[in-house]
Amino acid sequence: MLNDIEIAQQAEMKNIKEVAAKLDIKEDDIEMYGKYKAKLSDELIASVQKNENGKLILVTAINPTPAGEGKTTITVGLGEAMGRLNKKAVIALREPSLGPCFGIKGGAAGGGYAQVVPMEELNLHFTGDFHAITSANNLLAAMMDNHIHQGNALGIDVNRIVFKRCMDMNDRALRHTVIGLGKRVDGVPREDGFVITVASEIMAILCLAADFNDLKEKLGRIIVAYNYQNEPVTAKDLKAVGAMAALLKDAIKPNMIQTLEHTPALVHGGPFANIAHGCNSVIATKTALKLADYVITEAGFGADLGAEKFFDIKCRMNGLKPDAVVLVATVKALKYNGGVPKTELGQENLEALKKGIVNLEKHIENLQKYQVPVVVTLNRFITDTDAELAFVEKFCKDRNCDFALANVWEKGGEGGIELANAVLNTLENKKSDFKVLYKDELSIKEKISCIATEIYGAANVTYSPEADRAIAKIEEMGFGNFPVCMAKTQYSLSDDTFGQASLSAYKLGTAIKISEELLNDSVFDLPSYIAKEFARRIGAKEEEAFFVGDGKGKPTGIFNATGGAEDGTSTTGASITFDDVMELFYSLRSPYRKKAVWVLNDSTVKALRKLKDNTGNYIWSPSVQAGVPDTILNRPYKTSSYVPEIKAGNKCMAFGDFSYYWVADRQGRSFKRLNELFAMTGQVGFLASQRLDGKLILPEAIKTLTIKKA
């Protein structure tokens, strides 16, 4: 079977002029970027404004899981299916960021036979939009620092600068930096940092701007810092707007490419709905509505993120009214939410499906709050059984949702016909009475509370003192009537594994044999000795089980391949390098690094004590203060002889928050004297036992380093 790249490379693309002609766009109305990419001209956008709007269809999904959902793939396949049904359709997608490794994660091309092409160019530089956004952002940062260097006429408080530089790359080393070091001409030293381009304010402005003039207005209102009077300093105050707009004059124009079946695709702006608003640009979406009868667009991550922001931010600010929502799920992802390990998702498991489908149920509930009709589609896998598919279909129809299977990855548009017909049926028979979740006039805290409780499922919201002050300042400046855009983990509705975790009771035991003479004649405190020895032995068994237990007759250990910690990184060889340690460190998401601990074997300690970073300093930080532990990369460590050694095939290190490894003590240690068992040998036996279990309830909270076999 061909992979995505091979399928894309074998595709026969049409000249983009032919693709544009499907939307009645003439060659003079597009600006060519080679044969297969183009930008829509300002003249075209202006000329179609009097056209009637087509139907707006949003594609969203349940929360992301390692099993995959396929939101973009469904979007592309649905557009292709509409074309096969002779419908005038266009898809409106987000551009992918370079940041998460060249489209491997976060790519926006779709997959299989439901892709947009040229895929490689889309996932790399494309038409340069993101580079232009990066340049405009950093121009503003440079002008601000130059203003401070040249005398700071605006009185900018260097301790209250809120605007950061950006780059289209997830470079962790640049998140927090110090700039201006060196000679006087090198600027004023201060703390700074980089954000990823797609989470920058410039990206949001480009995506939400109605036109070029609106773009300039929004650029001018960017707050870069506060002065010594606690007043905001804007890009307009710095006279940066004209230069920034010049850099963005081409980037604001929507890009057109094609699907494998030559359906037009407007790909422009906006990924990452977990940290930004995560939608296709307003200009692209509104232009698409004027060009086609059906516009299929998408929003990032799960519906609790992308769809909420699409409705409450994008639609609210630009008068868009969606006609239907397609909610994407997979049987595998639902079973994963039901507690099934990734390795077992191919097996039928209706019980797990029943547990995990509550994730889908919550998203249906959320979407219906906006009074937009919902179509649920299952991105089908060959391992899905008829019983599982029938269960999900009934579940959806019982909740007033149309339902359809999709097999677009394998069959392209043909595999999306059932879904396309379901969408058309919904559009024809169910009216959308779209409304936003909250009103503009609510306070910021009321809006936050509304989203958190209604969409995220939170009980309440608590605020740090810093957040309280920031909100008060925002409202004081007159921005309280704006919609709220919150950064949030994309897993919040799917990583509540606490309620799903079940702990068993395994018996661990050990015995000690003592001669009757020693028992009777001992001059020291033998019972105390026996108790301590039992504690040591049982403790060792616990430690062994919690690290390497196989779950059969004992708890499942952290280093077990199934049910244990997730793979963080791997290496080949008999030694560990500095890069290996760094890779393991950063494989763990930042929320779990705050309380993370290293766990390793004593022999691994020796190897790590010799490692140096790229500046020649040892990564092992020995403590010189009594009671303060040594650290590795500023995080504490623990050693155990039960952690596997550096050996081919072993997981030899773990790094993570071990509070997510739950231990259940079903019974305290019990001691029993066995008078008869060893009587023939003149000995007395003592038996100690304990019933307990241990389970890693959130595998992603701990990461391991594996030594690969050569």
XYZ file of C-alpha atoms in Angstrom:
710
model
C 0.000 0.000 0.000
C 1.281 3.442 -0.949
C 1.855 6.009 1.790
C 0.615 9.613 1.704
C 3.758 11.032 0.130
C 3.892 8.372 -2.578
C 0.220 8.937 -3.418
C 0.773 12.689 -3.636
C 3.883 12.327 -5.783
C 2.078 10.088 -8.270
C -0.830 12.487 -8.633
C -1.485 14.148 -11.974
C -2.158 17.752 -11.127
C -4.010 20.135 -13.412
C -2.747 23.595 -14.145
C -4.203 25.830 -11.445
C -5.891 27.883 -14.203
C -8.086 24.862 -15.006
C -8.942 24.353 -11.329
C -9.857 28.021 -10.928
C -12.136 27.792 -13.957
C -14.399 25.404 -11.980
C -15.294 28.429 -9.849
C -15.650 30.686 -12.899
C -12.372 32.400 -12.117
C -10.473 33.746 -15.123
C -6.714 33.565 -15.549
C -6.401 37.355 -15.118
C -7.998 37.040 -11.671
C -5.279 34.844 -10.162
C -1.606 35.489 -9.458
C 0.375 32.390 -10.422
C 3.035 30.831 -8.194
C 4.269 28.290 -10.732
C 1.827 25.874 -12.427
C -0.047 24.537 -9.427
C -0.355 27.376 -6.914
C -1.955 30.772 -7.156
C -3.252 33.660 -5.107
C -6.634 35.259 -5.653
C -6.354 38.874 -6.763
C -7.837 41.807 -4.880
C -9.866 42.593 -7.994
C -11.496 39.152 -7.979
C -12.340 39.356 -4.286
C -13.951 42.752 -4.789
C -15.870 41.655 -7.900
C -17.676 38.702 -6.251
C -18.940 40.518 -3.160
C -22.445 40.914 -4.584
C -22.798 37.157 -5.183
C -25.073 35.173 -2.896
C -23.398 33.137 -0.201
C -23.161 29.382 -0.528
C -23.666 26.954 2.349
C -20.999 26.977 5.058
C -20.078 23.564 6.483
C -17.635 23.258 9.389
C -15.625 20.057 9.911
C -14.449 19.445 13.468
C -13.600 16.379 15.559
C -13.484 14.693 18.920
C -10.332 15.261 20.987
C -7.098 14.073 19.404
C -5.774 10.646 20.415
C -2.755 8.578 19.327
C -5.231 6.522 17.286
C -5.918 9.463 14.947
C -9.164 11.071 13.792
C -8.548 12.497 10.295
C -10.311 15.856 10.338
C -8.470 17.342 7.350
C -8.707 14.076 5.437
C -12.486 14.104 5.889
C -12.658 17.769 4.843
C -10.799 17.038 1.620
C -12.716 13.826 0.919
C -16.069 15.548 1.490
C -15.112 18.263 -0.986
C -14.133 15.630 -3.544
C -17.395 13.750 -2.957
C -19.384 16.946 -3.545
C -17.598 17.278 -6.880
C -18.538 13.723 -7.809
C -22.177 14.656 -7.097
C -21.787 17.596 -9.507
C -21.970 20.166 -6.740
C -20.034 23.418 -7.042
C -17.864 23.038 -3.974
C -14.647 24.447 -2.565
C -12.712 23.558 0.574
C -11.150 26.191 2.827
C -8.221 24.868 4.855
C -5.569 26.144 7.208
C -1.948 26.350 6.149
C 0.396 24.000 7.993
C 3.195 25.326 10.143
C 6.806 24.309 9.754
C 6.992 24.287 13.538
C 6.063 20.697 14.381
C 8.564 19.096 11.993
C 7.604 19.767 8.406
C 4.004 18.693 8.476
C 4.593 15.342 10.179
C 2.418 16.675 12.964
C 0.001 19.481 12.286
C 0.182 19.177 8.527
C -2.842 20.384 6.621
C -2.695 18.263 3.497
C -5.030 15.415 4.489
C -4.052 11.837 3.748
C -4.367 8.867 1.419
C -6.549 9.659 -1.590
C -8.059 12.666 0.147
C -5.170 15.114 -0.034
C -4.442 18.551 -1.363
C -1.462 18.943 -3.660
C 1.323 19.923 -4.122
C 1.665 18.445 -0.659
C 5.413 18.930 -0.165
C 5.284 22.598 -1.092
C 2.268 23.170 1.138
C 4.086 21.655 4.119
C 7.238 23.689 3.442
C 7.405 27.316 2.280
C 4.226 27.296 0.154
C 3.680 30.905 -1.007
C 5.671 32.466 1.820
C 2.724 33.676 3.925
C 4.164 32.510 7.220
C 7.555 34.015 6.419
C 5.865 37.349 5.745
C 3.984 37.124 9.050
C 7.251 36.310 10.842
C 8.993 39.270 9.208
C 6.185 41.705 10.056
C 6.159 40.510 13.657
C 9.903 40.824 14.097
C 9.971 44.189 12.339
C 7.662 45.533 15.038
C 9.856 44.001 17.758
C 12.970 45.525 16.184
C 11.360 48.963 15.881
C 10.327 48.835 19.505
C 13.828 47.936 20.715
C 15.348 50.560 18.442
C 12.947 53.148 19.837
C 14.087 52.313 23.369
C 17.748 52.460 22.283
C 17.301 55.843 20.587
C 16.026 57.578 23.705
C 12.647 55.988 24.455
C 10.513 59.051 23.754
C 7.342 57.052 24.468
C 8.576 56.160 27.944
C 8.294 52.386 27.451
C 8.814 50.452 30.674
C 11.247 47.703 29.639
C 9.878 45.536 32.436
C 6.384 45.707 30.937
C 7.010 44.741 27.316
C 4.385 42.199 26.258
C 5.182 41.743 22.556
C 7.548 38.894 21.661
C 9.497 37.900 18.594
C 8.416 34.853 16.629
C 9.632 32.161 14.265
C 7.948 29.347 12.345
C 9.734 26.675 14.325
C 9.248 25.152 17.744
C 12.690 26.107 19.074
C 12.465 25.600 22.835
C 15.830 27.219 23.487
C 14.468 30.568 22.307
C 11.262 30.654 24.357
C 13.039 32.674 27.042
C 16.067 34.746 26.065
C 18.083 37.781 27.031
C 18.727 40.326 24.284
C 20.850 43.460 23.965
C 24.013 42.041 25.511
C 27.310 43.335 24.218
C 28.283 46.894 23.394
C 26.080 49.974 23.781
C 25.183 49.897 20.079
C 23.762 46.380 20.517
C 20.684 47.688 22.286
C 19.214 47.759 25.765
C 19.533 44.443 27.637
C 16.234 42.896 28.662
C 14.467 39.568 28.863
C 12.643 38.521 25.709
C 11.514 35.357 23.948
C 10.092 33.811 20.819
C 6.629 32.425 20.187
C 5.783 30.169 17.270
C 4.568 32.175 14.277
C 1.143 30.567 14.141
C 0.409 31.693 17.706
C 1.482 35.276 17.050
C -0.871 38.232 17.129
C 0.020 38.997 13.505
C -1.286 35.578 12.461
C -4.569 36.231 14.276
C -4.874 39.656 12.680
C -4.194 38.329 9.177
C -6.803 35.614 9.628
C -9.485 37.855 11.125
C -9.014 40.897 8.889
C -11.906 41.636 6.537
C -9.675 43.393 3.997
C -6.372 45.236 3.677
C -7.615 48.418 5.354
C -9.023 46.387 8.240
C -5.656 44.644 8.461
C -3.892 47.982 8.940
C -6.415 49.101 11.550
C -5.917 45.911 13.546
C -2.116 46.111 13.234
C -2.191 49.623 14.642
C -4.005 48.448 17.787
C -1.351 45.873 18.764
C -0.196 46.658 22.314
C 3.561 46.138 22.459
C 4.229 47.426 25.974
C 3.127 49.777 28.729
C 4.788 53.077 29.594
C 5.786 54.352 33.022
C 2.270 55.790 33.460
C 0.828 52.288 32.951
C -0.660 53.312 29.597
C -0.558 51.032 26.555
C 1.966 51.648 23.780
C 0.807 50.421 20.370
C 2.292 49.620 16.975
C 0.620 52.807 15.733
C 2.483 54.813 18.377
C 5.733 53.335 17.053
C 4.714 54.272 13.455
C 5.246 50.656 12.406
C 1.911 49.986 10.698
C 2.823 51.025 7.155
C 5.990 48.943 7.028
C 4.261 45.907 8.541
C 1.365 46.154 6.102
C 3.808 46.358 3.197
C 5.334 43.052 4.266
C 1.847 41.496 4.430
C 0.407 42.883 1.170
C 0.682 39.543 -0.645
C 0.253 37.292 2.390
C -3.296 38.574 2.949
C -4.419 37.189 -0.428
C -5.894 33.643 -0.231
C -3.976 30.772 -1.840
C -5.563 28.302 -4.235
C -4.407 24.730 -4.839
C -6.301 21.518 -5.639
C -7.236 18.126 -4.240
C -6.151 14.880 -5.880
C -9.487 14.967 -7.731
C -8.978 18.617 -8.701
C -11.505 20.168 -6.323
C -10.472 23.799 -5.668
C -8.964 24.423 -2.247
C -8.379 27.832 -0.641
C -5.581 27.271 1.868
C -4.846 30.338 3.954
C -3.681 31.018 7.490
C -4.611 29.887 10.877
C -3.459 26.611 12.505
C -3.181 25.664 16.200
C -6.504 26.154 17.916
C -5.025 25.075 21.263
C -3.010 28.325 21.493
C -4.723 30.599 18.934
C -8.081 30.683 17.140
C -7.117 27.975 14.636
C -9.293 28.710 11.593
C -8.920 29.447 7.901
C -8.718 33.195 7.190
C -11.913 35.244 7.073
C -11.020 36.567 3.617
C -10.584 33.040 2.248
C -13.776 31.695 3.822
C -15.961 34.667 2.816
C -14.552 34.666 -0.725
C -15.180 30.927 -0.991
C -18.816 31.503 0.009
C -19.169 33.916 -2.927
C -17.515 31.519 -5.388
C -19.214 28.181 -4.611
C -22.513 26.685 -3.511
C -20.875 24.620 -0.772
C -17.881 25.647 1.318
C -16.279 23.032 3.552
C -13.876 24.417 6.129
C -12.210 23.071 9.274
C -11.171 24.208 12.724
C -8.201 22.937 14.708
C -8.074 20.157 17.311
C -11.264 18.975 19.005
C -14.619 20.730 18.839
C -14.062 22.098 22.355
C -11.200 24.160 20.925
C -11.448 24.776 17.193
C -15.225 24.730 16.807
C -15.787 26.923 19.870
C -13.326 29.503 18.561
C -14.719 29.250 15.022
C -18.211 30.032 16.321
C -17.478 32.473 19.136
C -14.622 34.412 17.518
C -14.527 34.047 13.741
C -18.257 33.843 13.047
C -19.163 36.465 15.666
C -16.647 39.025 14.402
C -17.454 38.615 10.712
C -21.131 37.783 10.509
C -20.657 34.202 9.341
C -23.522 31.755 9.894
C -22.616 28.081 9.514
C -25.286 25.834 8.067
C -24.023 22.460 9.358
C -21.230 20.835 11.344
C -19.518 17.553 10.519
C -18.108 15.921 13.661
C -15.333 13.417 12.903
C -14.591 10.401 15.075
C -13.095 6.936 14.750
C -14.011 3.715 16.483
C -10.365 3.325 17.478
C -10.253 6.753 19.124
C -13.468 6.108 21.020
C -12.127 2.786 22.314
C -8.906 4.547 23.309
C -10.997 6.982 25.341
C -12.622 3.912 26.861
C -9.293 2.773 28.271
C -8.032 0.365 25.576
C -4.229 0.472 25.007
C -3.109 1.662 21.590
C -1.798 -1.810 20.741
C -5.224 -3.433 21.222
C -7.455 -0.985 19.347
C -7.857 -3.320 16.361
C -9.892 -5.817 18.418
C -13.660 -5.541 18.862
C -14.483 -4.154 22.296
C -18.030 -2.896 22.722
C -17.617 -2.295 26.442
C -14.708 0.069 25.879
C -16.619 1.724 23.055
C -19.534 2.373 25.415
C -17.177 3.972 27.932
C -15.278 6.054 25.393
C -18.239 7.297 23.394
C -18.985 9.805 26.157
C -16.263 11.944 24.541
C -18.292 12.033 21.326
C -21.448 12.666 23.334
C -19.940 15.734 25.007
C -18.906 17.191 21.647
C -22.383 16.613 20.204
C -23.837 18.341 23.255
C -21.414 21.279 22.860
C -22.135 21.765 19.149
C -25.878 21.623 19.612
C -25.612 24.554 22.033
C -24.853 26.702 18.975
C -28.080 25.469 17.333
C -26.311 24.205 14.227
C -27.332 20.747 12.900
C -24.665 18.069 13.430
C -23.608 15.224 11.150
C -21.376 12.615 12.794
C -19.034 10.688 10.538
C -16.767 7.779 11.355
C -13.465 7.781 9.528
C -13.539 4.060 8.886
C -10.748 1.547 9.524
C -10.624 -2.010 8.221
C -10.610 -3.299 11.821
C -13.978 -1.680 12.662
C -16.638 -4.363 13.150
C -20.286 -4.196 12.097
C -21.393 -4.320 15.729
C -19.174 -1.351 16.649
C -20.344 0.701 13.666
C -23.993 -0.078 14.374
C -23.590 0.943 18.013
C -22.117 4.345 17.117
C -24.745 4.964 14.420
C -27.634 4.302 16.820
C -25.954 6.417 19.489
C -25.764 9.396 17.117
C -29.254 9.073 15.671
C -30.685 8.874 19.192
C -29.184 12.337 19.703
C -30.749 13.838 16.577
C -27.567 13.679 14.515
C -27.361 12.415 10.960
C -24.693 9.725 10.608
C -22.461 8.490 7.807
C -19.406 6.339 7.303
C -16.447 7.749 5.420
C -13.712 5.837 3.664
C -12.033 8.735 1.905
C -8.447 7.813 2.824
C -8.683 4.672 0.701
C -11.203 5.734 -1.939
C -11.052 9.532 -2.137
C -14.277 11.201 -3.230
C -15.982 7.882 -3.873
C -15.488 6.961 -0.215
C -17.159 10.205 0.851
C -20.400 9.904 -1.137
C -22.366 8.593 1.843
C -21.146 11.484 3.964
C -21.839 14.046 1.245
C -25.405 12.792 0.889
C -25.890 12.941 4.667
C -24.636 16.535 4.705
C -26.884 17.499 1.787
C -29.847 15.871 3.539
C -29.109 17.809 6.708
C -28.773 21.089 4.800
C -32.080 20.465 3.082
C -34.109 19.265 6.043
C -32.636 20.843 9.163
C -32.465 24.582 9.681
C -29.495 26.230 11.323
C -30.401 28.863 13.912
C -26.820 29.716 14.727
C -26.136 31.678 17.880
C -22.943 32.343 19.805
C -22.391 30.908 23.255
C -22.119 34.168 25.183
C -23.017 37.832 24.701
C -20.500 40.594 24.038
C -21.592 42.651 27.015
C -20.644 40.018 29.591
C -17.503 40.617 31.635
C -14.316 38.799 30.709
C -14.600 36.527 33.735
C -18.207 35.730 32.857
C -17.140 34.780 29.330
C -14.297 32.624 30.611
C -16.620 30.927 33.069
C -19.181 30.303 30.328
C -16.650 28.593 28.053
C -15.010 26.653 30.891
C -18.241 25.299 32.359
C -20.376 24.909 29.241
C -17.713 23.625 26.807
C -14.796 22.270 28.849
C -16.932 20.733 31.584
C -15.217 22.626 34.422
C -16.924 23.049 37.767
C -15.560 26.561 38.239
C -12.638 28.837 37.385
C -9.935 30.098 39.724
C -7.612 33.013 38.952
C -4.071 33.798 39.992
C -3.423 37.336 41.288
C -1.564 38.071 38.033
C -4.569 36.986 35.976
C -6.891 39.116 38.087
C -4.742 42.175 37.503
C -4.458 41.492 33.764
C -8.217 41.093 33.335
C -8.892 44.265 35.294
C -6.439 46.171 33.086
C -7.971 44.816 29.873
C -11.443 45.906 30.950
C -10.113 49.271 32.116
C -8.746 49.872 28.593
C -12.164 49.184 27.086
C -11.518 45.732 25.614
C -13.980 43.840 27.757
C -16.516 43.497 24.938
C -14.204 41.343 22.811
C -14.613 37.552 22.551
C -12.245 35.398 24.598
C -9.514 33.223 23.065
C -8.022 30.770 25.551
C -4.930 28.606 25.225
C -5.626 25.142 26.589
C -4.419 21.579 26.358
C -6.088 19.775 23.495
C -6.575 16.690 25.662
C -8.803 18.087 28.365
C -11.851 16.037 27.414
C -9.921 12.853 26.729
C -7.220 12.557 29.382
C -9.566 12.226 32.323
C -8.438 8.661 32.769
C -8.799 8.901 36.527
C -12.431 7.902 36.386
C -11.619 5.037 34.031
C -8.677 3.642 35.964
C -9.352 0.412 37.781
C -6.983 -1.098 40.305
C -6.867 -4.765 41.207
C -5.362 -6.519 44.197
C -2.272 -8.647 43.645
C -0.706 -10.550 46.543
C 3.006 -10.176 47.096
C 4.558 -12.397 49.700
C 7.810 -13.684 51.159
C 8.800 -16.215 53.792
C 11.590 -16.446 56.373
C 12.768 -19.666 57.994
C 14.408 -19.557 61.443
C 15.623 -22.430 63.580
C 13.723 -23.102 66.780
C 16.979 -22.764 68.751
C 17.624 -19.284 67.413
C 14.049 -18.312 68.057
C 14.186 -19.555 71.661
C 17.747 -18.570 72.593
C 18.180 -15.277 70.800
C 19.628 -12.532 72.936
C 18.630 -9.742 70.516
C 15.228 -8.435 69.459
C 14.457 -11.137 66.900
C 10.809 -10.095 66.256
C 11.936 -6.579 65.397
C 14.579 -8.016 63.055
C 12.011 -10.231 61.350
C 9.650 -7.299 60.869
C 12.404 -5.159 59.314
C 13.527 -7.995 57.052
C 9.966 -8.568 55.887
C 9.570 -4.851 55.174
C 12.790 -4.891 53.125
C 11.797 -7.980 51.137
C 8.199 -6.898 50.484
C 9.416 -3.423 49.615
C 11.839 -4.898 47.081
C 9.046 -6.952 45.509
C 6.862 -3.852 45.313
C 9.674 -1.853 43.734
C 10.338 -4.596 41.196
C 6.648 -4.861 40.294
C 6.153 -1.115 40.011
C 9.091 -0.783 37.628
C 9.101 -3.987 35.526
C 5.971 -5.940 36.521
C 4.108 -7.568 33.639
C 0.614 -7.237 35.105
C 0.254 -11.018 35.350
C 0.001 -11.885 39.021
C 1.588 -8.573 39.910
C 1.140 -4.879 39.095
C 2.036 -3.492 35.659
C 5.348 -1.711 35.830
C 6.368 1.663 34.487
C 8.931 0.124 32.129
C 6.519 -2.469 30.744
C 5.860 -2.135 27.016
C 2.091 -2.530 27.430
C 0.408 -0.376 30.030
C 3.598 1.372 31.018
C 5.131 4.704 30.178
C 5.216 6.084 26.648
C 8.353 5.957 24.507
C 10.127 9.270 24.731
C 13.080 8.527 22.528
C 15.403 5.693 21.538
C 19.035 5.213 20.695
C 21.276 2.497 19.329
C 24.462 1.550 21.092
C 25.945 0.745 24.426
C 26.106 4.310 25.712
C 23.859 7.344 26.186
C 24.679 10.741 24.708
C 23.795 14.251 25.800
C 21.406 14.475 22.848
C 19.617 11.329 24.063
C 19.030 12.870 27.483
C 17.842 16.164 25.975
C 15.505 14.333 23.615
C 14.013 12.414 26.532
C 13.697 15.615 28.569
C 11.791 17.481 25.865
C 9.675 14.494 24.826
C 7.751 15.116 28.046
C 5.188 17.902 27.664
C 5.898 20.936 29.818
C 2.951 20.501 32.257
C 4.473 17.210 33.421
C 8.044 18.536 33.622
C 7.201 20.777 36.587
C 7.199 17.816 39.000
C 9.240 15.412 36.892
C 11.868 13.071 38.340
C 14.535 10.956 36.629
C 14.535 7.245 37.439
C 17.518 5.139 36.442
C 19.789 2.244 37.332
C 22.945 2.723 39.416
C 25.056 1.736 36.420
C 23.332 4.370 34.295
C 24.309 6.961 36.883
C 27.981 6.345 36.067
C 27.332 6.954 32.362
C 25.436 10.176 32.970
C 28.057 11.595 35.339
C 30.426 11.743 32.366
C 28.073 13.585 29.999
C 28.659 17.207 29.021
C 26.340 19.639 27.290
C 27.176 21.562 24.118
C 29.088 24.164 26.134
C 31.321 21.579 27.800
C 29.609 21.634 31.203
C 28.585 18.442 32.975
C 24.796 17.921 32.880
C 24.963 16.268 36.286
C 24.749 18.960 38.943
C 26.266 17.680 42.205
C 24.922 19.357 45.300
C 27.301 21.123 47.684
C 24.622 21.740 50.290
C 23.554 19.134 52.803
C 20.062 17.861 52.267
C 19.815 19.194 48.719
C 19.770 16.387 46.141
C 21.863 16.186 42.991
C 19.997 17.018 39.787
C 20.080 16.184 36.099
C 19.117 19.225 34.004
C 17.832 20.769 37.250
C 15.432 17.913 37.972
C 15.961 15.399 40.843
C 16.653 11.714 40.284
C 16.058 8.378 41.958
C 17.936 5.146 41.466
C 16.786 1.568 41.647
C 18.453 -1.734 40.884
C 15.192 -2.836 39.271
C 15.364 -0.219 36.535
C 16.815 -2.012 33.491
C 20.456 -1.387 32.611
C 21.829 0.148 29.406
C 21.434 -2.884 27.215
C 19.975 -3.554 23.763
C 16.229 -3.956 23.949
C 15.891 -2.358 27.399
C 14.109 0.768 28.497
C 16.894 2.100 30.684
C 15.652 5.492 31.901
C 12.375 7.183 32.731
C 11.559 10.850 33.174
C 8.202 12.143 34.271
C 5.672 12.976 36.931
C 5.354 9.766 38.943
C 2.295 11.002 40.811
C 0.369 9.603 37.847
C 1.429 6.104 38.874
C -1.306 5.118 41.284
C -0.730 2.593 44.066
C -3.637 0.906 45.826
C -2.923 -0.809 49.125
C -5.824 -3.211 49.563
C -4.430 -4.692 52.757
C -1.625 -3.710 55.080
C 1.226 -6.146 55.575
C 0.119 -9.223 57.413
C 2.412 -11.676 59.241
C 1.717 -15.299 59.934
C 3.673 -17.940 61.891
C 3.790 -21.296 60.143
C 4.446 -23.797 62.942
C 4.010 -26.970 60.933
C 5.328 -26.189 57.474
C 9.016 -26.588 58.332
C 8.695 -28.749 61.466
C 10.498 -31.683 59.860
C 13.623 -29.542 59.483
C 13.475 -28.138 62.980
C 12.614 -24.669 61.688
C 9.846 -22.158 62.213
C 8.464 -20.283 59.201
C 7.107 -16.778 59.060
C 5.079 -15.523 56.093
C 4.511 -11.891 55.201
C 2.086 -10.782 52.507
C 0.526 -7.645 51.114
C -2.293 -7.084 48.612
C -1.811 -4.109 46.332
C -1.763 -2.866 42.756
C -0.054 -0.150 40.807
C -1.061 1.377 37.494
C 0.119 4.247 35.333
C -3.147 6.077 34.744
C -1.697 8.640 32.319
C 1.081 7.071 30.185
C 2.072 10.384 28.572
C 3.075 11.737 32.012
C 6.213 9.563 32.018
C 8.582 9.029 29.092
C 11.288 6.384 28.643
C 14.574 5.989 26.799
C 14.903 2.718 24.882
C 18.142 1.114 23.713
C 17.295 -0.283 20.293
C 18.616 -3.631 19.169
C 21.268 -3.299 16.466
